[in-house]
Structures are given as structure tokens and as C-alpha cells.
């Protein structure tokens, strides 16, 4: 245990600002990492909950916590914004070492395995059994990062998935249909290009700079990020070459605009709403803001398939910390969030994240919302094709190497196969540790 905990602490400085999903930005609402008060002035048991949601989503999670605190008089949950997903992880690693961590925390789903391997997350299965909650109650496409070594160490909370966002008005003007395959995507994207005096005035489609989208495409080509033995990459059979060649070919014709790494999400969102691109791969988490900004017929669709439909998931799970002194009270809050309509369901309705239980998806409130906003149901339906091919305790280190490969190919025009061969060697070196 000590050896594993040391490894967790040593990795605290490894990653900053790399993961996908809808993380918040730092604001003035954060408190000192590790600040903990087991009993409030009113005599209630205090449960500390760290999260990574700022902006409007931060308001929604705060409102959920407020509803819980007002629903009973024995427990007070204190929600603390700790910065982005990555910043929260770094603070959590430091707090675990100092034994000043929270009772409950939000964890970006790809980080869960690292903390589970360090044995600092509580197995929630016994708590679930006491309250009648079952694994099958949850949306199965979102449970891939919940169970490790036969321990249920996290449950889905604010989860998302990439989908295709489409300016249907633009496609209709050209007599084009929403693409369902890579080949249709290529033809549609190139048909939307507008070039004047050697300069692109409009591109076909775009995507943020993130590992999410190439991993999705590699999966659509029937590759895996890691092989089944977890000794190397799982796309050495040409799926990676096929993915990046597709992207580079489109980049050369204007069919694809590949944005700069800094602020890429906002850049492509603005290009989409201003009509400078006709389509984009983006998270479900931007549907609300796009709906409010788009002055055209805006629709969403599955990410186009190559050999198969496939999509990774993103966002964060909720976990109970093994060092918590208030586990029963902390579970009361988690269970309420999972099961009470005023808990997670209202948060999902407010925020636009995916419903994470079957009961939520089948609720009248969710069905009414989907009827009014069918764009939001697409992502839930697409979960039948969800994959979790980047699951590995070493993912955060391998991810950095994958970003280097993406940069070399997409920005520096390096040879694709040579770059992927180098990435493969680096991955195998990391996995041998």
C-alpha cells in the first residue's frame, strides 16, 4: 500500500491540462486543498465534496448540493471547486499523502484506475447493497471506469461523449445529407469548402485538439488504443495510419480545419456558430451553448463509422475516499445523488450531461426534454457503441506521448507511420515499468 501510494504522489506533477471533457476553470469559490471540518456548528456531520465544475455547470452542481442539504437535517455537504479535472487530481494526490483529503471527490474517468491501483478509493458495493442500488441500475456504456480488481470504486456522474454537430442549413443548401460513414464525411466536408484567391473562407469540418477524437476514429477502424495484453498499442495493424491519413488528406484540401492547441474548443465552437465550418466533432457538453448561439438548423448525429460505430466516453465519476471518517454520511449523499429526482436527475436536466441511470433515462422529465431537444438524445443512443480502449493505470503517461505524436503529424507534417512507430516504442517502454 505504501509503495502504491508513493507512486501516486510521485505522479502528481506529471500532467497538467491534458484531458478531454467539460472541466471548469478556476474561480474564487475554491478553498484550501485539504480543509476539513467533520462537524458543522449546527452539529451536523460535514461531508467534504471536491469537484471540477466551474461556470454554469458549477452553479448546477452547487444547486444540487444545496437541495441535498435542505432535504434533511443530519448531514451538511460542503462542495469545493478545485479547478479543472487535472488540477483536482493533483490536489487530491497531495491531500491523500497528507491525509487531508475530502470524503467524496469527482474524478475524470481516465484517472480512476490510477487512484484505484493506489488503494485510496473505497469499495462502494457494500454500501450499494445496503441501500438496494445495483450495478445494472446504471447506464452500462458509462460503467467502464467504475470497477477495478472486483471493487466498485466509482460511479458515473457528469459524463459526456463526442458526437457530430452539424449545420444542417449549410448542408441543405448544397443538397447534402448528414454523413454516416467516413467516406460520406470526406465528400460532404470537401463539398462545403469555400476557397477564394488561394485562401480558405470556409472549411468542411473541425474538432478540438484532443486525444478523444483520434481514439474514436481508431476504434471506428476496429483498432484499440491498448492491446488486450496491455503490453503495447492496439492499432499497429494500420488503424492508426488510416485514421491520421484520413485527417491529413482532408486537412490538405480544406475539408478539415485543425485548430491550434490553445483554446481549441472555443475556437471550433465559434467557427461552427459563425458558419466558418459546417460540421465538427465535439462533446455533448456544448449542445446547450450551441443551441443558444446557432442561427441555423442545428442537428447532432452519431460520429460517422468506418468499419463500425464506436465512441469513447468522457467526463467524470464520483468516488468515496478510503480515508474518509464519514463514510456512511458520504454514502447517504452519493446515494441521494444517484436515486433522488432532485439529485442527479435535476443536475442532468440542467447541465446537459448524460443520464447515468436507467431510471433517469426513462423518467418523464428526461423523455419530455428529449422530445423538445432531440439533439440531446443522440448522445445517449450512441452509448450502445461506447468503448473504453484507453483503460490502463499508465494512461496519463502514454497520453502525453500520444499528444506528441498528434502534434508531429497534425502540426509539423511528420511522416505518419514513422511517428506512430516511435509512439509504439515509447508506449511499450512505459508499460514495462
XYZ file of C-alpha atoms in Angstrom:
433
model
C 0.000 0.000 0.000
C 2.754 2.484 0.932
C 4.617 1.708 -2.289
C 1.497 2.242 -4.342
C 0.667 5.464 -2.508
C 4.192 6.756 -3.118
C 3.804 6.093 -6.826
C 0.569 8.044 -6.825
C 2.180 11.010 -5.099
C 5.226 10.976 -7.370
C 2.987 11.249 -10.418
C 1.303 14.415 -9.143
C 3.323 16.744 -11.346
C 3.190 14.614 -14.471
C 0.113 16.043 -16.130
C -1.447 19.495 -16.497
C -4.338 20.490 -18.731
C -4.355 17.422 -20.960
C -7.651 15.601 -20.564
C -10.831 15.988 -22.550
C -14.313 16.616 -21.316
C -16.140 19.547 -19.772
C -13.946 20.646 -16.906
C -14.362 24.012 -15.249
C -11.989 26.929 -14.968
C -10.534 28.318 -11.757
C -12.693 30.794 -9.881
C -12.776 32.429 -6.482
C -15.011 29.782 -4.934
C -12.244 27.258 -4.247
C -10.985 26.671 -0.714
C -7.671 25.451 0.579
C -6.972 21.869 -0.519
C -7.442 19.575 2.437
C -9.563 21.967 4.504
C -11.832 19.673 6.506
C -14.352 20.041 9.285
C -16.043 16.768 10.327
C -18.830 18.507 12.275
C -20.553 21.789 11.458
C -21.531 24.428 14.022
C -25.083 23.104 13.952
C -23.924 19.643 14.988
C -24.456 18.112 11.543
C -21.936 15.685 10.077
C -19.936 17.531 7.453
C -19.099 15.801 4.173
C -16.443 17.417 2.012
C -17.026 17.036 -1.734
C -14.385 18.166 -4.221
C -15.444 18.824 -7.791
C -14.137 20.283 -11.040
C -17.105 22.197 -12.419
C -16.934 25.943 -12.871
C -19.204 28.373 -14.747
C -22.824 27.375 -15.321
C -22.127 23.702 -14.587
C -20.585 24.779 -11.295
C -23.807 26.620 -10.494
C -25.786 23.466 -11.268
C -23.674 21.229 -9.014
C -23.859 23.819 -6.227
C -27.634 23.940 -6.587
C -27.765 20.151 -6.308
C -25.712 20.223 -3.115
C -27.994 22.916 -1.709
C -31.052 20.782 -2.455
C -29.496 17.863 -0.611
C -28.618 19.931 2.440
C -32.187 21.233 2.577
C -33.648 17.722 2.211
C -32.527 16.543 5.670
C -31.045 17.899 8.903
C -28.251 15.485 9.826
C -25.625 15.946 7.095
C -24.123 19.055 5.523
C -22.253 18.619 2.262
C -19.639 21.257 1.509
C -18.863 21.433 -2.195
C -15.452 22.801 -3.136
C -14.373 23.701 -6.658
C -10.754 22.583 -7.056
C -10.078 23.725 -10.613
C -10.001 21.626 -13.759
C -10.030 17.833 -13.760
C -6.239 17.775 -13.821
C -5.887 20.353 -11.059
C -8.298 18.405 -8.900
C -6.247 15.243 -9.402
C -3.016 16.988 -8.429
C -4.587 18.470 -5.284
C -6.129 15.120 -4.425
C -2.787 13.332 -4.726
C -1.214 15.846 -2.359
C -4.131 15.619 0.070
C -4.064 11.815 0.089
C -0.392 11.880 1.079
C -1.100 14.414 3.849
C -4.299 12.607 4.945
C -6.292 15.801 4.448
C -8.404 14.678 1.515
C -12.152 15.056 1.069
C -14.788 12.439 1.818
C -16.118 12.403 -1.728
C -14.467 13.516 -4.939
C -15.164 13.946 -8.617
C -12.588 12.137 -10.786
C -12.193 12.338 -14.544
C -12.948 8.770 -15.581
C -9.486 8.022 -17.055
C -7.845 8.830 -13.680
C -9.983 6.430 -11.656
C -7.772 3.408 -12.304
C -4.670 5.224 -11.080
C -6.303 6.010 -7.734
C -7.884 2.556 -7.524
C -4.485 0.956 -8.066
C -3.155 3.026 -5.156
C -5.940 1.647 -2.957
C -7.227 5.043 -1.837
C -10.799 4.630 -3.122
C -13.479 2.850 -1.091
C -15.345 -0.128 -2.489
C -18.940 1.129 -2.706
C -20.505 -2.281 -3.385
C -21.335 -2.970 0.309
C -22.933 0.465 0.630
C -24.955 -0.107 -2.520
C -26.175 -3.440 -1.194
C -27.446 -1.775 1.993
C -29.466 0.786 0.063
C -30.681 -1.541 -2.691
C -28.726 0.086 -5.515
C -27.403 -2.297 -8.175
C -24.762 -2.042 -10.909
C -27.386 -2.860 -13.526
C -29.304 0.268 -12.487
C -26.637 2.345 -14.247
C -26.173 3.150 -17.906
C -23.810 0.381 -18.976
C -21.975 2.446 -21.580
C -20.799 4.673 -18.723
C -19.600 1.960 -16.308
C -16.276 1.139 -17.982
C -14.193 3.072 -15.455
C -16.070 2.067 -12.310
C -14.804 -1.378 -11.319
C -11.197 -2.460 -10.782
C -9.931 -5.618 -9.041
C -13.557 -6.562 -8.385
C -14.102 -3.374 -6.389
C -16.697 -0.789 -7.378
C -14.682 2.360 -6.746
C -16.592 4.995 -8.723
C -19.985 5.716 -10.239
C -20.793 7.893 -13.264
C -21.807 11.486 -12.624
C -21.092 14.234 -15.135
C -20.442 12.119 -18.216
C -20.254 13.065 -21.871
C -19.321 11.634 -25.260
C -18.161 13.128 -28.561
C -20.763 13.396 -31.326
C -21.088 15.014 -34.743
C -22.524 18.543 -34.666
C -23.980 19.702 -37.989
C -25.062 22.977 -39.593
C -27.915 21.331 -41.486
C -28.840 24.584 -43.203
C -25.412 24.638 -44.832
C -25.741 21.013 -45.929
C -29.252 21.576 -47.271
C -28.046 24.466 -49.424
C -25.671 22.024 -51.125
C -28.171 19.171 -51.265
C -26.044 17.124 -48.870
C -27.097 14.597 -46.239
C -25.681 14.247 -42.738
C -22.714 11.839 -43.159
C -22.917 8.381 -41.616
C -19.575 6.984 -42.841
C -16.022 8.269 -43.201
C -16.373 8.333 -46.961
C -19.562 10.372 -46.715
C -17.834 12.641 -44.222
C -14.961 13.214 -46.655
C -17.258 14.007 -49.588
C -19.523 16.261 -47.541
C -16.639 18.125 -45.889
C -14.905 18.803 -49.214
C -18.182 19.909 -50.819
C -18.563 22.593 -48.125
C -15.139 24.146 -48.699
C -15.072 27.726 -49.971
C -11.711 28.952 -51.265
C -11.139 32.429 -52.692
C -7.849 33.806 -54.024
C -5.937 30.887 -52.559
C -7.420 31.393 -49.070
C -9.948 29.184 -47.300
C -13.035 31.182 -46.365
C -14.903 28.126 -45.163
C -13.764 24.652 -44.144
C -15.711 21.423 -44.132
C -15.362 20.330 -40.529
C -13.169 20.564 -37.452
C -12.549 19.145 -33.983
C -10.743 20.352 -30.845
C -7.138 19.369 -30.262
C -7.649 16.323 -28.077
C -6.905 12.600 -27.890
C -10.644 11.882 -27.739
C -11.273 12.177 -31.459
C -8.367 10.178 -32.932
C -9.087 7.443 -30.364
C -12.717 7.408 -31.512
C -11.645 7.080 -35.138
C -9.087 4.366 -34.379
C -11.901 2.469 -32.645
C -14.175 3.027 -35.655
C -11.477 1.419 -37.795
C -11.661 -1.573 -35.401
C -8.442 -0.776 -33.582
C -7.918 -0.495 -29.823
C -5.776 2.012 -28.004
C -4.047 -0.671 -25.894
C -3.768 -4.298 -26.956
C -5.577 -6.953 -24.926
C -2.382 -7.924 -23.101
C -1.738 -4.284 -22.114
C 1.824 -4.554 -23.404
C 1.597 -2.249 -26.417
C -0.783 -0.224 -28.544
C -3.733 -1.979 -30.141
C -3.716 -0.232 -33.507
C -0.480 -1.429 -35.042
C -2.458 -3.161 -37.761
C -2.856 0.034 -39.744
C -5.845 1.588 -37.946
C -3.738 4.498 -36.682
C -2.183 5.098 -40.097
C -5.634 5.003 -41.691
C -7.025 7.495 -39.156
C -4.300 10.077 -39.461
C -4.032 9.724 -43.247
C -7.755 10.442 -43.478
C -7.296 13.556 -41.347
C -4.189 14.789 -43.175
C -5.745 14.287 -46.616
C -8.743 16.374 -45.566
C -6.527 18.958 -43.922
C -4.731 19.495 -47.244
C -7.975 20.191 -49.131
C -9.648 22.413 -46.542
C -12.105 19.656 -45.740
C -10.632 19.702 -42.214
C -9.567 22.717 -40.191
C -7.301 21.510 -37.402
C -7.137 24.231 -34.722
C -4.198 25.401 -32.619
C -3.836 23.538 -29.342
C -4.512 26.554 -27.135
C -8.227 27.199 -26.571
C -9.102 24.819 -29.404
C -12.565 24.001 -28.088
C -13.709 27.611 -28.058
C -12.121 28.211 -31.451
C -14.008 25.429 -33.208
C -17.250 26.270 -31.405
C -17.044 29.865 -32.631
C -16.174 28.755 -36.156
C -19.203 26.478 -36.128
C -21.681 29.083 -34.906
C -20.276 31.723 -37.279
C -20.560 29.431 -40.328
C -16.824 29.029 -40.976
C -17.177 25.241 -40.702
C -20.216 23.115 -41.453
C -19.600 20.223 -39.067
C -17.469 19.336 -36.068
C -16.628 16.536 -33.694
C -17.296 17.913 -30.212
C -18.566 16.928 -26.792
C -22.226 16.615 -25.927
C -21.463 19.183 -23.245
C -21.601 22.094 -25.716
C -25.113 21.398 -27.038
C -26.729 23.967 -24.762
C -24.435 26.832 -25.700
C -24.504 25.953 -29.409
C -28.301 25.813 -29.399
C -28.413 29.330 -27.979
C -25.816 30.703 -30.423
C -26.606 28.931 -33.696
C -28.695 30.959 -36.182
C -29.290 27.952 -38.416
C -30.856 24.500 -38.307
C -28.525 22.778 -35.860
C -28.624 18.980 -35.509
C -26.461 16.305 -33.935
C -25.642 12.806 -35.163
C -23.532 9.759 -34.353
C -19.850 10.076 -35.146
C -19.505 8.570 -38.655
C -18.380 4.957 -38.866
C -15.518 3.351 -40.751
C -15.689 -0.405 -40.093
C -18.055 0.112 -37.171
C -19.653 2.753 -34.991
C -17.589 3.487 -31.879
C -17.236 6.335 -29.428
C -15.173 6.857 -26.271
C -16.811 8.437 -23.265
C -15.570 11.340 -21.204
C -16.385 13.428 -18.175
C -16.105 12.405 -14.552
C -17.242 9.885 -11.959
C -17.882 10.259 -8.248
C -15.816 8.325 -5.703
C -15.761 7.743 -1.942
C -12.318 8.142 -0.387
C -10.967 5.253 1.704
C -9.584 7.642 4.366
C -12.955 9.341 4.932
C -14.046 9.418 8.582
C -17.649 9.968 7.478
C -18.245 7.154 5.010
C -21.841 6.444 5.972
C -22.790 10.105 5.701
C -20.821 10.447 2.461
C -22.662 7.464 1.009
C -26.010 8.984 2.008
C -25.154 11.942 -0.230
C -23.903 9.766 -3.091
C -26.961 7.519 -2.904
C -29.280 10.536 -2.908
C -27.456 11.903 -5.938
C -27.887 8.600 -7.751
C -31.544 7.968 -6.861
C -33.469 11.079 -5.837
C -35.159 13.030 -8.669
C -33.981 16.258 -7.047
C -30.411 14.967 -7.135
C -28.602 13.725 -10.198
C -31.640 13.814 -12.476
C -32.185 17.534 -11.980
C -28.446 18.134 -12.378
C -28.501 16.232 -15.685
C -31.559 18.142 -16.902
C -29.881 21.434 -16.006
C -26.398 20.719 -17.331
C -26.863 18.554 -20.425
C -24.647 15.689 -19.271
C -25.775 12.123 -19.997
C -28.365 10.414 -17.785
C -26.336 7.867 -15.847
C -29.073 5.554 -14.583
C -31.796 3.673 -16.424
C -34.397 5.305 -14.195
C -33.209 8.771 -15.237
C -33.325 7.872 -18.925
C -36.849 6.519 -18.553
C -38.155 9.390 -16.423
C -40.973 11.594 -17.777
C -38.747 14.635 -17.291
C -35.968 13.227 -19.489
C -38.394 11.985 -22.131
C -40.049 15.406 -22.268
C -36.665 17.085 -22.664
C -35.618 14.702 -25.435
C -38.897 15.334 -27.240
C -38.236 19.084 -27.114
C -34.490 18.798 -27.784
C -33.797 15.647 -29.847
C -30.162 16.721 -30.265
C -29.562 15.685 -26.668
C -30.914 12.158 -27.121
C -28.422 11.336 -29.899
C -25.530 11.081 -27.448
C -27.452 8.730 -25.159
C -28.449 6.488 -28.062
C -24.843 6.438 -29.271
C -23.760 4.913 -25.947
C -24.635 1.494 -27.336
C -21.348 1.864 -29.255
C -19.304 3.163 -26.303
C -15.734 1.878 -25.935
C -13.077 2.384 -23.273
C -9.905 1.495 -25.112
C -7.613 3.834 -23.128
C -8.068 1.996 -19.820
C -4.697 1.470 -18.154
C -3.051 2.679 -14.983
C -0.283 4.199 -17.155
C -2.734 6.063 -19.392
C -1.703 9.525 -18.203
C 1.935 8.945 -19.204
C 1.037 7.293 -22.501
C -1.381 10.115 -23.216
C 1.458 12.632 -23.180
C 3.322 10.580 -25.775
C 0.174 10.376 -27.899
C -0.169 14.146 -27.786
C 3.420 14.407 -29.038
C 2.557 12.110 -31.937
C -0.549 14.143 -32.752
C 1.473 17.352 -32.743
C 4.146 15.881 -35.000
C 1.575 14.644 -37.522
C -1.080 17.348 -37.492
C 1.097 20.430 -36.961
C 4.590 19.522 -38.141
C 3.639 17.258 -41.086
C 5.932 14.466 -39.917
C 5.658 11.062 -41.571
C 2.648 9.305 -40.057
C 3.955 5.744 -39.882
C 7.371 6.772 -38.558
C 5.722 8.897 -35.874
C 3.362 6.097 -34.842
C 6.255 3.626 -34.724
C 8.051 5.946 -32.309
C 4.896 6.285 -30.240
C 4.559 2.493 -30.129
C 8.112 2.105 -28.801
C 7.561 4.780 -26.133
C 4.285 3.174 -25.087
C 5.903 -0.233 -24.697
C 8.698 1.327 -22.643
C 6.166 2.939 -20.289
C 4.067 -0.212 -19.979
C 7.093 -2.264 -18.969
C 7.692 -0.147 -15.866
